[in-house]
CSV table of C-alpha atoms in Angstrom, one decimal:
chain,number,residue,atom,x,y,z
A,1337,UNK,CA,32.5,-5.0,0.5
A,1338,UNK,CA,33.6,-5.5,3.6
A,1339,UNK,CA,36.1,-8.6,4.7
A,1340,UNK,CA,34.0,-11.5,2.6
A,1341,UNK,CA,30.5,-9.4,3.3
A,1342,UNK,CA,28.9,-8.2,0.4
A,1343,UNK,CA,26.0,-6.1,1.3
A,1344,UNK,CA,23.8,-4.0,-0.9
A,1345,UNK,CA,20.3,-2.2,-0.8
A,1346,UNK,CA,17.8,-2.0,-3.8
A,1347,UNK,CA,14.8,0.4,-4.3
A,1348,UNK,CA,11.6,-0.6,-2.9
A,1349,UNK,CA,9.7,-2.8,-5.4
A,1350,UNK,CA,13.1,-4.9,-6.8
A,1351,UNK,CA,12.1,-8.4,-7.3
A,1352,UNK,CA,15.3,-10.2,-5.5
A,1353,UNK,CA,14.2,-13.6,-6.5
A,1354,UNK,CA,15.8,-13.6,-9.6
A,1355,UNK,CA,18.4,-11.4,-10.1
A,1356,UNK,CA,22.2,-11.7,-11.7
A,1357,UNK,CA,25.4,-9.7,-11.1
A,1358,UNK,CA,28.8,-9.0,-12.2
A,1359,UNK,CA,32.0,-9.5,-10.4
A,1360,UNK,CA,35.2,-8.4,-11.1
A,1361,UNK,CA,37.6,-10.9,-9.4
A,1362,UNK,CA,41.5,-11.7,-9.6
A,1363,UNK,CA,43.0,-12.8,-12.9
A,1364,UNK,CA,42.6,-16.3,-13.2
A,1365,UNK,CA,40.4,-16.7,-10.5
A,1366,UNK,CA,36.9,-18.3,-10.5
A,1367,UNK,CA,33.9,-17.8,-8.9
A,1368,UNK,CA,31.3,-20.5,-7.7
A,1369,UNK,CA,28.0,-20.3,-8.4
A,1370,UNK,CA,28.6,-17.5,-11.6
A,1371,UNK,CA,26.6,-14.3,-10.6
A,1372,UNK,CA,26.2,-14.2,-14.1
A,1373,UNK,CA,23.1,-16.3,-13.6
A,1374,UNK,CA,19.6,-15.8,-12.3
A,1375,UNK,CA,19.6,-16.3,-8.9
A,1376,UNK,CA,17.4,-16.1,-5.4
A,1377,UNK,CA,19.2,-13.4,-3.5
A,1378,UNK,CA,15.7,-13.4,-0.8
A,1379,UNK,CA,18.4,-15.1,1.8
A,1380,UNK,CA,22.1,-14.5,2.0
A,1381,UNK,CA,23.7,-16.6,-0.7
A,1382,UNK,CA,27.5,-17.7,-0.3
A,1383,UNK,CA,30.0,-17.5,-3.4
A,1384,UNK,CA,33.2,-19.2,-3.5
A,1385,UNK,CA,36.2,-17.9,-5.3
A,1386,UNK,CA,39.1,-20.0,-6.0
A,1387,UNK,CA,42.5,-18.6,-7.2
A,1388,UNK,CA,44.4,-19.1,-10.2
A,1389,UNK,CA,46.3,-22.2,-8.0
A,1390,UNK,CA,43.1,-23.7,-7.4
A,1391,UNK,CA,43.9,-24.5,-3.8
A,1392,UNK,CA,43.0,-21.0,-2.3
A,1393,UNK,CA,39.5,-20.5,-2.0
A,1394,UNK,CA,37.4,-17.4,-0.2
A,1395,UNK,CA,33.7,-17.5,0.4
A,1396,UNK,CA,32.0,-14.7,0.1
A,1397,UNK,CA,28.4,-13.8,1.6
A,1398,UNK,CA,26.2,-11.7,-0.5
A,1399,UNK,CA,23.0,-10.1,1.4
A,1400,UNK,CA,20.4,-7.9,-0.3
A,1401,UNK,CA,18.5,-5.7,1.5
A,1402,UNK,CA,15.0,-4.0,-0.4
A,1403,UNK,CA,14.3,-0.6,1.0
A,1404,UNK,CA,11.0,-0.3,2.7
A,1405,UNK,CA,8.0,1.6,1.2
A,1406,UNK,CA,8.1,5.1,1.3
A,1407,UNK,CA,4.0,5.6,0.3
A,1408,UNK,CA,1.2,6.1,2.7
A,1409,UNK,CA,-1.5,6.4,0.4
A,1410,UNK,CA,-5.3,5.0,0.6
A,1411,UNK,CA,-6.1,3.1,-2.8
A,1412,UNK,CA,-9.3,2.2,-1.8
A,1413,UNK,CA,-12.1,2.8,1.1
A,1414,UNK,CA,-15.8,1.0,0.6
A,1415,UNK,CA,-18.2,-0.1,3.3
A,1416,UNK,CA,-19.5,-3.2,2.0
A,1417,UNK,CA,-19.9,-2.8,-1.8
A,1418,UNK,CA,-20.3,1.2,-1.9
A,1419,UNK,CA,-17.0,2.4,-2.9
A,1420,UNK,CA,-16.2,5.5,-2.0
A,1421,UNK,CA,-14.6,8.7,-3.5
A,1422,UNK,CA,-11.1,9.4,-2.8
A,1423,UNK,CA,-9.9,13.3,-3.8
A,1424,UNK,CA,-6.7,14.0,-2.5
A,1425,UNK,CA,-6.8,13.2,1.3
A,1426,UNK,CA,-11.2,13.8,1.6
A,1427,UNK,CA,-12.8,10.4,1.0
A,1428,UNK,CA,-16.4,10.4,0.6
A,1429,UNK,CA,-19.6,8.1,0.4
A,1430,UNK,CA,-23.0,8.6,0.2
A,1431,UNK,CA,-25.7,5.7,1.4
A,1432,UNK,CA,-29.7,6.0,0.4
A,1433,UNK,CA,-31.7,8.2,2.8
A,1434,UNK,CA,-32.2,6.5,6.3
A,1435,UNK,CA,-28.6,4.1,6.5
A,1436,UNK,CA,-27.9,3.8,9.8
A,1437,UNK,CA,-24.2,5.4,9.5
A,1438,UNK,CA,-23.5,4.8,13.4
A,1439,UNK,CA,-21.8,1.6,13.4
A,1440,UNK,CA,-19.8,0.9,10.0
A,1441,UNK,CA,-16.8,-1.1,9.3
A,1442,UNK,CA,-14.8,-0.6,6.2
A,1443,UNK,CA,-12.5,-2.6,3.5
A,1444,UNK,CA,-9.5,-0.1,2.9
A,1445,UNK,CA,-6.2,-1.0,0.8
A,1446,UNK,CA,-3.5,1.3,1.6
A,1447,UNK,CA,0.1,1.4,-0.5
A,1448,UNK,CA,2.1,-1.6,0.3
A,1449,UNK,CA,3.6,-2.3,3.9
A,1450,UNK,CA,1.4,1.3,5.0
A,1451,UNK,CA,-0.5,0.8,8.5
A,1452,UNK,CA,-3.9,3.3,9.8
A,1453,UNK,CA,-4.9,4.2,12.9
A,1454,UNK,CA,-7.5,3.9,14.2
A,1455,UNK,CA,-8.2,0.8,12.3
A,1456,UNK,CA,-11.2,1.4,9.9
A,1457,UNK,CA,-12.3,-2.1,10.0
A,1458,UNK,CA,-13.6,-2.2,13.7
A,1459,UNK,CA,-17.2,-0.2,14.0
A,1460,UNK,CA,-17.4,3.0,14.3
A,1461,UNK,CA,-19.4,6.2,14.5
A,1462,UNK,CA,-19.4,7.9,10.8
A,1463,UNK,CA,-22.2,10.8,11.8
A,1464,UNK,CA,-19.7,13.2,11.9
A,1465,UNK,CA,-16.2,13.3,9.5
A,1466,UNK,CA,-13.4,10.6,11.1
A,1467,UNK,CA,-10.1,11.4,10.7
A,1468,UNK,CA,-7.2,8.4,9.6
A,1469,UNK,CA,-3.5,8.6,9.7
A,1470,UNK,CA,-1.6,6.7,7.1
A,1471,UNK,CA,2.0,5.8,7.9
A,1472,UNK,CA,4.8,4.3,5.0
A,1473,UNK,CA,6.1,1.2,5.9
A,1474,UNK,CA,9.5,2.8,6.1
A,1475,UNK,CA,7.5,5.0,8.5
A,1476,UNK,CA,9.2,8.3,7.2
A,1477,UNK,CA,5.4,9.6,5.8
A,1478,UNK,CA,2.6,10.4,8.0
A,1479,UNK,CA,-0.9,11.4,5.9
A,1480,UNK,CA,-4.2,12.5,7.7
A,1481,UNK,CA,-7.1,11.5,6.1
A,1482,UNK,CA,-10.7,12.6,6.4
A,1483,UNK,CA,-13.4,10.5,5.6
A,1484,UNK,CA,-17.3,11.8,5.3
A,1485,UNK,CA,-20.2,9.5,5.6
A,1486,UNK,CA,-23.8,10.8,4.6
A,1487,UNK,CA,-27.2,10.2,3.5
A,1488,UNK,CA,-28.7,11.3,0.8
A,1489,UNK,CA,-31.9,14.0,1.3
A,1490,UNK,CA,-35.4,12.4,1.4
A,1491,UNK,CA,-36.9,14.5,-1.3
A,1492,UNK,CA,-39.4,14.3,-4.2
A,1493,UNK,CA,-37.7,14.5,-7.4
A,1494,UNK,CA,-40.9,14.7,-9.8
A,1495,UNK,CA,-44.5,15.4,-9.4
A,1496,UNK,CA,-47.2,14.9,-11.6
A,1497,UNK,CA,-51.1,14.7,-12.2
A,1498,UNK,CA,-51.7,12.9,-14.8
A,1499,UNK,CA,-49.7,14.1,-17.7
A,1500,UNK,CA,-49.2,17.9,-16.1
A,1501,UNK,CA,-45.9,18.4,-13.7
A,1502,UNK,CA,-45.5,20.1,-11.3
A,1503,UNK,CA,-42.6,22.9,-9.7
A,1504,UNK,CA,-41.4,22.2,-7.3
A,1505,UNK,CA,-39.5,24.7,-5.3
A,1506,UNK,CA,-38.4,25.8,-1.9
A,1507,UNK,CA,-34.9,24.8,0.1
A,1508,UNK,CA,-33.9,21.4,0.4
């Protein structure tokens, strides 16, 4: 506390819209609205205290800062409806033989208040692995991120005449 300031910061995630406190004040004093209570604490609220004479009065203002996010992680990465895999920092997605792959554009949530560059959503290139940077929202965490894009092989999976198969061998 400093002067009539009171100024705190809470963990990422607190919920500040509803939140109560305790206050010690000066015998006999009171204190106007109680802290006691639930309270929004998303703006600055002001708190009067009146002394035991109930003519002196100081008002208080209580701020609450939340600390920013300290993740940079990608929850989620799909190009349309294909979701892909995410292991670790290597995403990966595999489309049916002959997707064009040149010119995709993908849906990606990333942890809360997190930022990527370049931005995933605008077309791009996916012939080759693309790398993404992830940064926190506190902007303390960087992560690279690689993400592969392929097709699967064009390739007969079964051959038969009539009710004999066939081997089928040789490289892929």
């Amino acid at each position: 506390i400093s002067g009539t300031d009171i100024k705190i910061t809470l963990p990422f995630g607190t919920d500040i819209s509803s939140l109560s406190a305790t206050a010690k004040i000066s015998a006999g004093a009171t204190i106007s609205p109680d802290p006691t209570k639930n309270r929004d604490y998303t703006n600055p609220v002001d708190l009067t205290v009146k002394a035991e004479d109930g003519t002196t009065q100081n008002t208080y203002k209580v701020t609450i800062t939340v600390e920013k996010n300290n993740e940079a992680n990608i929850l989620s990465w799909k190009f349309v409806d294909k979701l892909a895999t995410i292991s670790a920092k290597d995403i990966k997605i595999t489309f049916p033989y002959g997707t064009n792959i040149t010119a995709l554009k993908a849906e990606v949530e990333l942890s809360e208040g997190a930022t990527i560059s370049p931005d995933p959503t605008q077309n791009r290139e996916y012939t080759n692995p693309v790398n993404f940077t992830v940064t926190s929202e506190d902007e303390m965490i960087n992560k690279k991120y690689k993400v592969t894009v392929s097709n699967s092989k064009a390739k007969i999976l079964s051959w038969k005449f009539g009710d004999k198969a066939a081997t089928i061998s040789g490289t892929d």
